Amino acid sequence: MSTYANVKLIATGQIEEVKNQVGGQLTLDLIKEKVLWAISVVPGAEEKIDHKIMIAEFERDYHTYVGEALTLHGQEDGWEPWLSKAKADIEWSYWSRYRTHLLQHKNYPKTVVDKIDEVTDETLNNLQDPKVEGPWDRRGMVVGHVQSGKTTNYAGLICKAADAGYKVIIVLTGFHNNLRTQTQIRLEEAFVGYDITASKEDRARVPVGVGRISSDPSLRVDTITNRSELGDFNRQVANNFSINPGGRPLVFVIKKNASVLKNLVKYLEYVANSKDKNGNPRISKVPLLLIDDEADQGSVDTAKMDFDLEGDPDPDHEPTTLNRLIRKILFIFSESAYIGYTATPFANIFIHSEAESDKYGQDLFPRSFITTIPTPSNYIGPEKVFGLTDNDVEARQSGIPITRPITDYAASSSLDEKSGWMPPKHDKNHIPVFAGSQTIPTSLREAVLAFILGCAVRVLRGQEDEHSSMLVHVTRFVDVQEQVYNQIANLMRDFKGVLAYGEEGSRDELLNELKGLWDKDFIKTNGDIADEQCPSHSWTEVSSKILAVTQSIKVRRINGSSGEVLDYDQHKSKGLNIIAIGGDKLSRGLTLEGLTVSYFTRPSRMYDTLMQMGRWFGYRDGFIDVCRLYAPKELISWFQHITDASDELRKEFVLMYEMGDTPANYGQRVRSHPVLMVTSQVKMRHSLELTLSYQGAISETIVFSRELEDVESNYNVTTALLKRVNAYAEKRQRPIRKNNKSNDAKGKYLWSNIKPDDVLEFLRGYVSPSQHVRKVNTSLLAEYIEKQIDNGDLTNWSVMLAGKSPLESDTIDLAGVQTGLLTRANHPVFSEPPSSEPNAYRIRRLVSPSDESWDLTVDQYQYAMKLIQSSDKKSPGGPEIRVARNKSHAMLILYPLKHQEYTTPLGSQKPYIGFAISFPGNKNDKPVKYRVNDVYQGQMDD
């Protein structure tokens, strides 16, 4: 054991003892005291160990927290929870050594490893006990975040599944060899314990990963795929592979490629030990675990399916090739479990839940369970990078200040999409030219300089042996990538030459350029982030490292024709500093270790594609302040928009979990999501007939017509409603749970026990812009409400006027009620210039969450508070409020909006009237089904 590891082990014991004594609350002083003591008792440690680095590690370990995993369970017969009873009888040998590997060699915080243990237990329990005799077939999905550690999670699951008795493990990776190789290496480190490309003697002499912890022969794992570029399951390998499944755990790591999957199918059919009633080869009593990494890519059947008059899918339907082969593999095994892992699950949710055939079995819909895995507090995800819209005010909470808008990559005019260095529209023949020369734009030069500075800072912080990467993703065309590679390689060659051999004047000029960027950007960002693991440094310190780190930087193109790879594993002892230029290969699944700077211009209109391209998400302990994302302002806006939508969908998932809903209902929720084209249209073929449920949801207007007649009609229908309710209902100026006689909330009013007919009349008279019916379709709302009333629900309503104090803003009289107008900023469609939507006023969010709680009783509000006890929330938000509300009760909230610059109604002085309906969490509601035509689908895609 190294001196560092020995000291850390001693310090850990001391810290754990103190932690137990103080009830888990540790201060930085306590950690520092125990680390210094441990260093003092180990001979020679004071000379070898920087105590600041170890203290920072312990601080991260004990101040990192992880949320809870949530699971939606399907309604299936033949399965019941089994792990708690079987756990004591299982020898967790594979998991035990992997857990040790994560703690000692990968340096994971103990809290994170404990959470991985907990989550993988839950997922294993959702599979079938492998000792149960078949046939059985479980289909599930685990949803994580981009670059959040899904591979670590399913590696842990594989270890536990092998311990429990699963005999064959197949891991499907993405489309490209480099991603398959990366996954192979990780599983060799996590589970196999040796490099299969090494000789048998070297495998024993030079183990990898967990093999260094224990090389017990009883833990031997068989695998035929290897980490080389050609290490997939090819035909030659298949013909010479003589190991029959059923003995030691057998692992395949293969890419999603038709020929590779066909080879695997042929092998499995050859070693089959039985046949089914139709004569199809089957493998029985050999439990299979199939992990489908990036399950929304390639695995989904996108072929058009026919349906009979009853709406049942055609049993003779022929799926797309990859989908068919994956289903065939599962079909061969009598006992199988399939789990799709992805950060963008929407295409999988749109799989038809009843598609099945005699040849291929059921489709891949996750009918058994869907689990969301939490991220540790040190994960840098979309919310931290881009912030979130604050629902209480019309503003964004700022993300960490690492985004840098760029404009010089293309023509300055938005009407010219084909000119510039890398215009939005170009083809494979495009020649990148900036300022009349085949060189990179100024913003990309700055990004390269930022990468050099970031590498220098990491050296100063003791991270010189860690990998550092820069991503350049500007085009999908390989020929254009080659030109970008040449331009950046030439630039780096110039930098290296100038710093090492250049004349004093040219060297000083480059160093002054770096210092200018340091002074202008890095010093301020370090101060703004104020992370204790990111100490400040002087320019003298930084400049002393620039020559060495610049010489170490390599430039690589990562695409289908270059043959170059991200060979992090070969440089793991000293670290690799690399600038990676690529396209599709860098878009999904592939991890760029220590990603520090990203230069990204390539757009996509699809939520899942765009989010997957965000390789900059992940863990940046100790260097987040030197990370940068250079991207067009429009693209940053798209990511902000998608981040809000993603956050909203996760809240929907939490709500469904609290209500005990099923995976099938989650699909309905995604279909009715109001803003985005969440995935490609061919992946949503089966969403033509939509099932609309508003249970536990809020529907709010975010787009308003500016036409004179529409604005005045909505004003008139609102005043008519308030006249009716004011005539028979008590008016309050405080939430029901609070005293109504003091501290009145000026400008807000609540009427209770309102008849549903009054609400329905309002909805039938309210006008929404026709091209935006998907956000708030008043006719569908009315139809849904009527259906619930027939079912005995939604029979009691509250109406709230949520204005401001008349003393604070413009005053308006609505049916004799005085209130002030609210402000909601105009946000035109990001993908189009504002002038393309001249007759619409668009906002991001209408509702303030606290408004939804006004109609809750004391008991209901206390119940909503209980729902947030395990979170860091201080007060319940919309999802908790809707769960707490009585199923017969709903709430209509009215918002009078002030005119904004460029959004004044055309010819009218009346205010805009927005509305929201907060529906109770009633899982026994009656959804509304409706079929849409191609015109409506086009509106959804918009």
CSV table of C-alpha atoms in Angstrom, one decimal, residues 666-898:
chain,number,residue,atom,x,y,z
A,666,TYR,CA,-45.4,8.0,-17.9
A,667,GLY,CA,-45.7,7.6,-21.6
A,668,GLN,CA,-48.9,9.5,-21.6
A,669,ARG,CA,-47.3,12.4,-19.7
A,670,VAL,CA,-44.5,12.7,-22.1
A,671,ARG,CA,-46.8,12.8,-25.1
A,672,SER,CA,-48.7,15.7,-23.6
A,673,HIS,CA,-45.6,17.7,-22.8
A,674,PRO,CA,-46.2,21.2,-24.1
A,675,VAL,CA,-43.0,22.7,-25.6
A,676,LEU,CA,-40.5,20.5,-27.2
A,677,MET,CA,-40.0,18.0,-30.0
A,678,VAL,CA,-38.5,15.5,-27.6
A,679,THR,CA,-37.2,13.0,-30.2
A,680,SER,CA,-37.4,12.2,-33.9
A,681,GLN,CA,-40.8,11.8,-35.5
A,682,VAL,CA,-40.1,8.2,-36.6
A,683,LYS,CA,-39.6,7.3,-33.0
A,684,MET,CA,-43.0,8.7,-32.1
A,685,ARG,CA,-45.0,6.8,-34.8
A,686,HIS,CA,-47.2,5.3,-32.2
A,687,SER,CA,-48.2,8.6,-30.6
A,688,LEU,CA,-50.7,9.4,-33.3
A,689,GLU,CA,-53.5,8.5,-31.0
A,690,LEU,CA,-52.8,10.5,-27.8
A,691,THR,CA,-54.2,9.9,-24.4
A,692,LEU,CA,-54.5,13.1,-22.5
A,693,SER,CA,-54.5,13.2,-18.7
A,694,TYR,CA,-54.2,16.3,-16.6
A,695,GLN,CA,-54.2,14.5,-13.2
A,696,GLY,CA,-51.7,16.0,-10.9
A,697,ALA,CA,-50.7,18.6,-13.6
A,698,ILE,CA,-50.9,22.3,-14.1
A,699,SER,CA,-52.0,23.7,-17.5
A,700,GLU,CA,-51.0,27.3,-18.0
A,701,THR,CA,-51.1,29.8,-20.9
A,702,ILE,CA,-47.6,30.9,-22.1
A,703,VAL,CA,-48.6,32.3,-25.6
A,704,PHE,CA,-51.1,35.1,-26.1
A,705,SER,CA,-52.7,36.4,-29.2
A,706,ARG,CA,-52.1,40.1,-29.8
A,707,GLU,CA,-55.2,40.5,-32.1
A,708,LEU,CA,-57.6,43.2,-30.9
A,709,GLU,CA,-60.7,40.9,-30.8
A,710,ASP,CA,-58.8,38.1,-29.0
A,711,VAL,CA,-57.4,40.3,-26.2
A,712,GLU,CA,-60.7,42.0,-25.6
A,713,SER,CA,-62.7,38.7,-25.8
A,714,ASN,CA,-60.4,37.2,-23.1
A,715,TYR,CA,-60.8,40.3,-20.9
A,716,ASN,CA,-64.6,40.2,-21.3
A,717,VAL,CA,-64.9,36.4,-20.5
A,718,THR,CA,-62.8,37.0,-17.4
A,719,THR,CA,-64.9,39.8,-16.0
A,720,ALA,CA,-68.0,37.8,-16.7
A,721,LEU,CA,-66.6,34.9,-14.7
A,722,LEU,CA,-65.7,37.2,-11.8
A,723,LYS,CA,-69.1,38.8,-11.7
A,724,ARG,CA,-70.8,35.4,-11.5
A,725,VAL,CA,-68.5,34.0,-8.7
A,726,ASN,CA,-68.6,37.3,-6.8
A,727,ALA,CA,-72.3,37.1,-6.6
A,728,TYR,CA,-72.5,33.8,-4.6
A,729,ALA,CA,-69.0,33.0,-3.2
A,730,GLU,CA,-67.1,34.5,-0.3
A,731,LYS,CA,-64.0,36.5,-1.3
A,732,ARG,CA,-60.8,36.0,0.7
A,733,GLN,CA,-57.5,37.8,0.6
A,734,ARG,CA,-55.5,35.2,2.4
A,735,PRO,CA,-54.9,31.5,1.8
A,736,ILE,CA,-57.5,29.3,3.4
A,737,ARG,CA,-55.0,27.8,5.9
A,738,LYS,CA,-54.3,31.3,7.3
A,739,ASN,CA,-56.2,33.9,9.3
A,740,ASN,CA,-58.3,36.0,6.9
A,741,LYS,CA,-58.3,39.1,9.0
A,742,SER,CA,-54.7,40.2,9.1
A,743,ASN,CA,-51.8,40.8,6.7
A,744,ASP,CA,-53.9,40.8,3.6
A,745,ALA,CA,-52.1,39.9,0.4
A,746,LYS,CA,-52.9,42.9,-1.6
A,747,GLY,CA,-54.2,42.3,-5.1
A,748,LYS,CA,-54.8,38.5,-4.6
A,749,TYR,CA,-58.3,37.2,-4.1
A,750,LEU,CA,-59.8,33.7,-3.7
A,751,TRP,CA,-63.3,32.5,-4.2
A,752,SER,CA,-64.2,29.0,-2.9
A,753,ASN,CA,-66.9,26.5,-3.7
A,754,ILE,CA,-67.3,27.6,-7.3
A,755,LYS,CA,-69.6,25.6,-9.6
A,756,PRO,CA,-67.7,23.7,-12.4
A,757,ASP,CA,-70.2,25.1,-15.0
A,758,ASP,CA,-68.8,28.6,-14.4
A,759,VAL,CA,-65.3,27.4,-15.1
A,760,LEU,CA,-66.4,25.5,-18.2
A,761,GLU,CA,-68.1,28.6,-19.6
A,762,PHE,CA,-64.9,30.6,-19.1
A,763,LEU,CA,-62.9,27.9,-21.0
A,764,ARG,CA,-65.3,27.8,-23.9
A,765,GLY,CA,-65.0,31.6,-24.3
A,766,TYR,CA,-61.3,31.9,-23.9
A,767,VAL,CA,-59.2,32.3,-27.1
A,768,SER,CA,-55.7,30.8,-27.5
A,769,PRO,CA,-53.5,31.3,-30.6
A,770,SER,CA,-54.6,28.4,-32.9
A,771,GLN,CA,-51.0,27.5,-33.8
A,772,HIS,CA,-50.1,26.9,-30.1
A,773,VAL,CA,-53.1,24.8,-29.0
A,774,ARG,CA,-50.7,22.1,-27.7
A,775,LYS,CA,-49.8,24.2,-24.6
A,776,VAL,CA,-53.3,25.1,-23.6
A,777,ASN,CA,-56.1,23.6,-25.7
A,778,THR,CA,-59.3,25.0,-24.0
A,779,SER,CA,-61.6,22.6,-25.8
A,780,LEU,CA,-59.6,19.6,-24.6
A,781,LEU,CA,-59.5,21.0,-21.1
A,782,ALA,CA,-63.2,21.4,-21.0
A,783,GLU,CA,-63.7,17.9,-22.4
A,784,TYR,CA,-61.4,16.4,-19.8
A,785,ILE,CA,-63.2,18.3,-17.0
A,786,GLU,CA,-66.6,17.2,-18.1
A,787,LYS,CA,-65.4,13.6,-18.2
A,788,GLN,CA,-64.2,13.8,-14.6
A,789,ILE,CA,-67.4,15.4,-13.4
A,790,ASP,CA,-69.3,12.5,-14.9
A,791,ASN,CA,-67.0,10.3,-12.8
A,792,GLY,CA,-67.8,12.2,-9.6
A,793,ASP,CA,-64.6,14.2,-9.5
A,794,LEU,CA,-63.7,17.9,-10.1
A,795,THR,CA,-67.1,19.0,-8.8
A,796,ASN,CA,-65.7,21.7,-6.5
A,797,TRP,CA,-63.6,24.6,-7.7
A,798,SER,CA,-61.7,27.6,-6.4
A,799,VAL,CA,-61.1,30.7,-8.5
A,800,MET,CA,-58.1,32.9,-7.7
A,801,LEU,CA,-57.2,36.3,-9.1
A,802,ALA,CA,-53.5,36.5,-8.7
A,803,GLY,CA,-52.6,40.1,-9.3
A,804,LYS,CA,-50.3,42.5,-7.4
A,805,SER,CA,-51.0,45.3,-5.0
A,806,PRO,CA,-52.7,48.2,-6.7
A,807,LEU,CA,-50.2,50.5,-4.9
A,808,GLU,CA,-47.2,48.7,-6.5
A,809,SER,CA,-48.2,48.6,-10.2
A,810,ASP,CA,-50.8,49.6,-12.7
A,811,THR,CA,-54.3,49.3,-11.3
A,812,ILE,CA,-57.2,47.6,-13.1
A,813,ASP,CA,-60.8,47.0,-12.2
A,814,LEU,CA,-62.1,43.5,-13.0
A,815,ALA,CA,-65.8,43.3,-12.3
A,816,GLY,CA,-65.4,45.6,-9.3
A,817,VAL,CA,-62.3,44.0,-8.0
A,818,GLN,CA,-59.2,46.2,-7.7
A,819,THR,CA,-55.8,44.6,-8.5
A,820,GLY,CA,-52.5,45.4,-10.0
A,821,LEU,CA,-51.0,44.1,-13.3
A,822,LEU,CA,-48.2,41.5,-13.3
A,823,THR,CA,-45.0,41.6,-15.4
A,824,ARG,CA,-44.0,38.6,-17.5
A,825,ALA,CA,-41.1,39.1,-20.0
A,826,ASN,CA,-41.5,38.4,-23.7
A,827,HIS,CA,-39.5,35.4,-24.9
A,828,PRO,CA,-39.9,34.8,-28.7
A,829,VAL,CA,-39.3,31.4,-30.2
A,830,PHE,CA,-35.5,30.7,-29.9
A,831,SER,CA,-35.2,29.1,-33.3
A,832,GLU,CA,-36.8,32.0,-35.2
A,833,PRO,CA,-36.4,35.8,-35.3
A,834,PRO,CA,-39.0,37.6,-33.2
A,835,SER,CA,-40.5,39.1,-36.4
A,836,SER,CA,-41.7,35.7,-37.5
A,837,GLU,CA,-44.2,35.8,-34.7
A,838,PRO,CA,-45.6,39.3,-34.8
A,839,ASN,CA,-49.1,38.5,-33.5
A,840,ALA,CA,-48.1,36.5,-30.4
A,841,TYR,CA,-46.7,37.4,-27.0
A,842,ARG,CA,-44.8,34.4,-25.5
A,843,ILE,CA,-43.6,34.0,-21.9
A,844,ARG,CA,-41.7,31.3,-20.2
A,845,ARG,CA,-43.8,30.7,-17.1
A,846,LEU,CA,-47.0,32.2,-15.8
A,847,VAL,CA,-47.6,30.6,-12.4
A,848,SER,CA,-46.0,31.4,-9.1
A,849,PRO,CA,-46.0,28.1,-7.1
A,850,SER,CA,-47.2,29.7,-3.9
A,851,ASP,CA,-50.5,30.7,-5.6
A,852,GLU,CA,-51.4,27.0,-6.0
A,853,SER,CA,-51.5,26.5,-2.3
A,854,TRP,CA,-54.1,29.2,-1.5
A,855,ASP,CA,-57.0,26.7,-1.6
A,856,LEU,CA,-55.3,24.1,0.6
A,857,THR,CA,-56.7,23.4,4.1
A,858,VAL,CA,-54.4,23.3,7.1
A,859,ASP,CA,-54.3,19.4,7.0
A,860,GLN,CA,-53.7,19.4,3.2
A,861,TYR,CA,-50.8,21.9,3.5
A,862,GLN,CA,-49.2,19.8,6.3
A,863,TYR,CA,-49.5,16.7,4.1
A,864,ALA,CA,-47.7,18.6,1.3
A,865,MET,CA,-45.0,19.6,3.8
A,866,LYS,CA,-44.5,15.9,4.6
A,867,LEU,CA,-43.9,15.1,1.0
A,868,ILE,CA,-40.8,17.3,0.9
A,869,GLN,CA,-39.2,16.1,4.1
A,870,SER,CA,-36.6,14.1,2.3
A,871,SER,CA,-35.6,17.0,-0.1
A,872,ASP,CA,-33.9,20.3,0.4
A,873,LYS,CA,-37.1,22.3,-0.3
A,874,LYS,CA,-38.4,24.8,2.4
A,875,SER,CA,-42.0,24.9,1.1
A,876,PRO,CA,-44.0,22.6,-1.1
A,877,GLY,CA,-44.1,23.2,-4.8
A,878,GLY,CA,-46.7,22.5,-7.4
A,879,PRO,CA,-46.4,18.7,-7.6
A,880,GLU,CA,-46.7,18.3,-3.8
A,881,ILE,CA,-49.6,20.8,-3.6
A,882,ARG,CA,-51.6,18.9,-6.3
A,883,VAL,CA,-51.0,15.5,-4.6
A,884,ALA,CA,-52.4,17.0,-1.3
A,885,ARG,CA,-55.5,18.5,-2.9
A,886,ASN,CA,-58.8,16.6,-2.7
A,887,LYS,CA,-59.5,14.7,-5.9
A,888,SER,CA,-62.9,16.5,-6.3
A,889,HIS,CA,-61.2,19.9,-6.1
A,890,ALA,CA,-59.4,21.9,-8.8
A,891,MET,CA,-58.3,25.5,-9.0
A,892,LEU,CA,-58.5,28.1,-11.7
A,893,ILE,CA,-56.0,31.0,-11.4
A,894,LEU,CA,-56.3,34.2,-13.4
A,895,TYR,CA,-53.3,36.5,-14.1
A,896,PRO,CA,-53.8,40.0,-15.5
A,897,LEU,CA,-50.6,40.9,-17.4
A,898,LYS,CA,-49.1,44.3,-18.1
